[in-house]
Amino acid sequence: MSNTDDEPDLGPGAVPFKPDLTHPASSQPASPDPWVSPSAGQTGPRHSAEQPTGPWGSVPPGRNGPWEGTRPRSPLGPPAPESAPGPTAPMRAAAPMPASHAPEPEHTAPRPPLGPPGPPSAPARTATPPPWYAGQVQPGPLPYATMPMPLAGQPSGPPSGPPAGQPPGRSRLPGWVWPTVAILALVVGLVGGALGGAAYDALRGRDTATDTTSQADDGTGPLNAGNRSVSAVAKRLLPSTVQVIASYQGVAGGATGSGFVLDRQGHIVTNNHVVADSAASGEPIQVVDQDGNRYDAELVGRSPVYDLAVLYSADVERLRPAALGSSSRLQVGDEVVAIGSPLGLTSTVTAGIVSAVNRPVTTGQSSDDMSYINAVQTDAAINPGNSGGPLVNLRGQVVGVNSAIATTGASTEVSGNIGVGFAIPIEQVRVTAQQILDDGEARYPVIGATVETATNDGEGARVDEVPDGTPAATAGLEPDDLITRIDGVRVTDGIALIVAIRSHLPGDAVELTLVRDGSERRVRVVLDSKVG
């Protein structure tokens, strides 16, 4: 089945975006209500020296450096799996550093490292993903096999001569035997060849069956099985990837990042932290395509909670939209490709593997811009400027949005790539982008209680406050309850719980397992929603 020119094949189960071109006014994300914010006096989650920093580069005037993953006590938005070492989101300095990068004169070339990086921190435990992230990856196609052709019995070697008593040149076998053997050998050979061909076709069919919906003409479907390489992915995705330049305080390029074309209507996906300052001050945003052409862009909407933003530019309607895949099908060890503009170097391609899935990551400096990501971890090189760019599988489909990197120390300075990068799963990107296209804003699920996020003893998420009238209060949660599971999946701390909750949708019902006064009980909570 082939796609039409108007609706590219976005991968199995994908629904193409059909946005209304009349964009709702870009609304500023509402400040989180007190009952969904960290407890008073808790500035952020505790982070270690190894906490990741966002892939941002230098930050605009008045900003601290790239973020380091802080662990503020935050409301229970959808919890997430066990938190991993606080990666620095590509946002500001206290949390993982955003991949956006404020260009400097030397951005045209990477800076030499100031010193050898310290040893990477021990990876945090990965929590089991919530149900809708738990899809198992389908095993890859078996390699093509050929079946050996059966051979007629062969003598070990020619006889040295005719048997004694037998005239030379005469066979001791009756004359009808050899024609019969020849016919049998031919029949066996034909059958063996047919079986071998059938086996080859069957295995090849298994390898290409999932590509039957691809469209070879317009380049929007998955790459053919025989053409899955980093170079093929680069050729397919580079025309769909752009550099995002957001001015700040009158400085052109106050922050730079990356993005990719979402649909044929001119919408572009990037990280919120790339455009947040520009959007707040009403300053211009531009995008640059592979050929260096610059186009004006406008903000459609953004979500600080999920660190995503959608832009619109009529001039990029001619650019090919990227095909969207599925991050839930990823397996550790799968090859992936990161594309973007690290350190201002446009159209840069790096490759690596999926290092982990469902990795709880926090980014941001305060409760107002804190993001909780159930991330795909990769060792593909990601640096300041990669933020908002696509993470792509070898089928040529976007499986995540590069958003944060880990650093080796507590310093707010960006240390650059150390092989620990994080991407927002494409499933979350689909949902949030569609909400923004429909309403100009995104909504995220909450249970209404606040939990402690500054501690990580691995026991669970400790409830701090339960305001009246919230879903948590309705379900019977009480302060000091220890939440240990959500829908049967273990959570080790407050960050893991929040990430897991935010993997759901507002209105979903979840089952929380908690311990109170030494006794275990289960409660059902219907998730409320907040704008952010």
PDB file of N, CA and C in Angstrom, residues 65 75 79 87 106 190 195 211 217 243 255 259 330 336 351 389 448 467 470 475 478 497:
ATOM      1  N   GLY A  65      24.338  28.471  33.013  1.00  0.00           N
ATOM      2  CA  GLY A  65      24.778  27.582  31.961  1.00  0.00           C
ATOM      3  C   GLY A  65      23.733  26.545  31.691  1.00  0.00           C
ATOM      4  N   PRO A  75       5.078  17.718  41.886  1.00  0.00           N
ATOM      5  CA  PRO A  75       3.784  17.075  41.983  1.00  0.00           C
ATOM      6  C   PRO A  75       3.819  15.801  41.229  1.00  0.00           C
ATOM      7  N   PRO A  79       3.890   9.495  36.965  1.00  0.00           N
ATOM      8  CA  PRO A  79       5.176   9.009  37.415  1.00  0.00           C
ATOM      9  C   PRO A  79       5.894   8.329  36.321  1.00  0.00           C
ATOM     10  N   PRO A  87      20.056  13.372  34.276  1.00  0.00           N
ATOM     11  CA  PRO A  87      20.793  13.856  33.124  1.00  0.00           C
ATOM     12  C   PRO A  87      20.584  15.314  33.033  1.00  0.00           C
ATOM     13  N   GLU A 106      33.330  30.960  17.886  1.00  0.00           N
ATOM     14  CA  GLU A 106      34.022  29.727  17.557  1.00  0.00           C
ATOM     15  C   GLU A 106      33.086  28.566  17.304  1.00  0.00           C
ATOM     16  N   LEU A 190      16.343 -30.662  -8.771  1.00  0.00           N
ATOM     17  CA  LEU A 190      15.267 -29.698  -9.024  1.00  0.00           C
ATOM     18  C   LEU A 190      14.446 -29.458  -7.768  1.00  0.00           C
ATOM     19  N   LEU A 195      13.044 -26.115  -3.162  1.00  0.00           N
ATOM     20  CA  LEU A 195      12.919 -25.900  -1.723  1.00  0.00           C
ATOM     21  C   LEU A 195      13.826 -24.779  -1.258  1.00  0.00           C
ATOM     22  N   ASP A 211       7.632  -3.738   5.275  1.00  0.00           N
ATOM     23  CA  ASP A 211       7.849  -2.568   4.431  1.00  0.00           C
ATOM     24  C   ASP A 211       6.778  -2.415   3.360  1.00  0.00           C
ATOM     25  N   ASP A 217       8.552   6.180  -3.829  1.00  0.00           N
ATOM     26  CA  ASP A 217       8.581   7.337  -4.719  1.00  0.00           C
ATOM     27  C   ASP A 217       8.943   8.638  -4.019  1.00  0.00           C
ATOM     28  N   GLN A 243      17.964  23.726  11.111  1.00  0.00           N
ATOM     29  CA  GLN A 243      18.565  24.396  12.263  1.00  0.00           C
ATOM     30  C   GLN A 243      17.572  25.449  12.727  1.00  0.00           C
ATOM     31  N   ALA A 255      19.875  31.589  20.921  1.00  0.00           N
ATOM     32  CA  ALA A 255      19.946  30.151  21.181  1.00  0.00           C
ATOM     33  C   ALA A 255      19.766  29.453  19.849  1.00  0.00           C
ATOM     34  N   GLY A 259      15.609  20.933  14.575  1.00  0.00           N
ATOM     35  CA  GLY A 259      14.208  20.562  14.481  1.00  0.00           C
ATOM     36  C   GLY A 259      14.009  19.722  13.237  1.00  0.00           C
ATOM     37  N   LEU A 330      11.863  -0.174  20.101  1.00  0.00           N
ATOM     38  CA  LEU A 330      13.322  -0.163  20.192  1.00  0.00           C
ATOM     39  C   LEU A 330      13.823  -1.186  21.208  1.00  0.00           C
ATOM     40  N   VAL A 336      21.021   3.596  15.894  1.00  0.00           N
ATOM     41  CA  VAL A 336      20.263   4.830  15.692  1.00  0.00           C
ATOM     42  C   VAL A 336      21.198   5.925  15.193  1.00  0.00           C
ATOM     43  N   ALA A 351      26.223   8.581  14.695  1.00  0.00           N
ATOM     44  CA  ALA A 351      25.548   7.290  14.828  1.00  0.00           C
ATOM     45  C   ALA A 351      25.978   6.587  16.105  1.00  0.00           C
ATOM     46  N   GLY A 389      16.562  18.039  17.441  1.00  0.00           N
ATOM     47  CA  GLY A 389      16.791  17.257  16.234  1.00  0.00           C
ATOM     48  C   GLY A 389      16.301  15.831  16.381  1.00  0.00           C
ATOM     49  N   GLY A 448      -2.392  15.139  41.584  1.00  0.00           N
ATOM     50  CA  GLY A 448      -2.730  16.201  42.520  1.00  0.00           C
ATOM     51  C   GLY A 448      -1.954  16.223  43.805  1.00  0.00           C
ATOM     52  N   PRO A 467      -3.629  17.739  48.738  1.00  0.00           N
ATOM     53  CA  PRO A 467      -4.647  18.790  48.842  1.00  0.00           C
ATOM     54  C   PRO A 467      -6.053  18.235  48.623  1.00  0.00           C
ATOM     55  N   THR A 470      -8.378  16.921  45.070  1.00  0.00           N
ATOM     56  CA  THR A 470      -7.515  16.392  44.010  1.00  0.00           C
ATOM     57  C   THR A 470      -7.819  14.912  43.775  1.00  0.00           C
ATOM     58  N   ALA A 475      -8.987   9.423  45.854  1.00  0.00           N
ATOM     59  CA  ALA A 475      -8.609   8.010  45.894  1.00  0.00           C
ATOM     60  C   ALA A 475      -8.219   7.550  47.292  1.00  0.00           C
ATOM     61  N   GLU A 478      -2.812   9.532  51.484  1.00  0.00           N
ATOM     62  CA  GLU A 478      -2.524  10.339  52.661  1.00  0.00           C
ATOM     63  C   GLU A 478      -1.042  10.701  52.703  1.00  0.00           C
ATOM     64  N   LEU A 497       8.037   8.073  39.666  1.00  0.00           N
ATOM     65  CA  LEU A 497       6.579   8.112  39.709  1.00  0.00           C
ATOM     66  C   LEU A 497       6.031   9.188  38.785  1.00  0.00           C
TER      67      LEU A 497
END
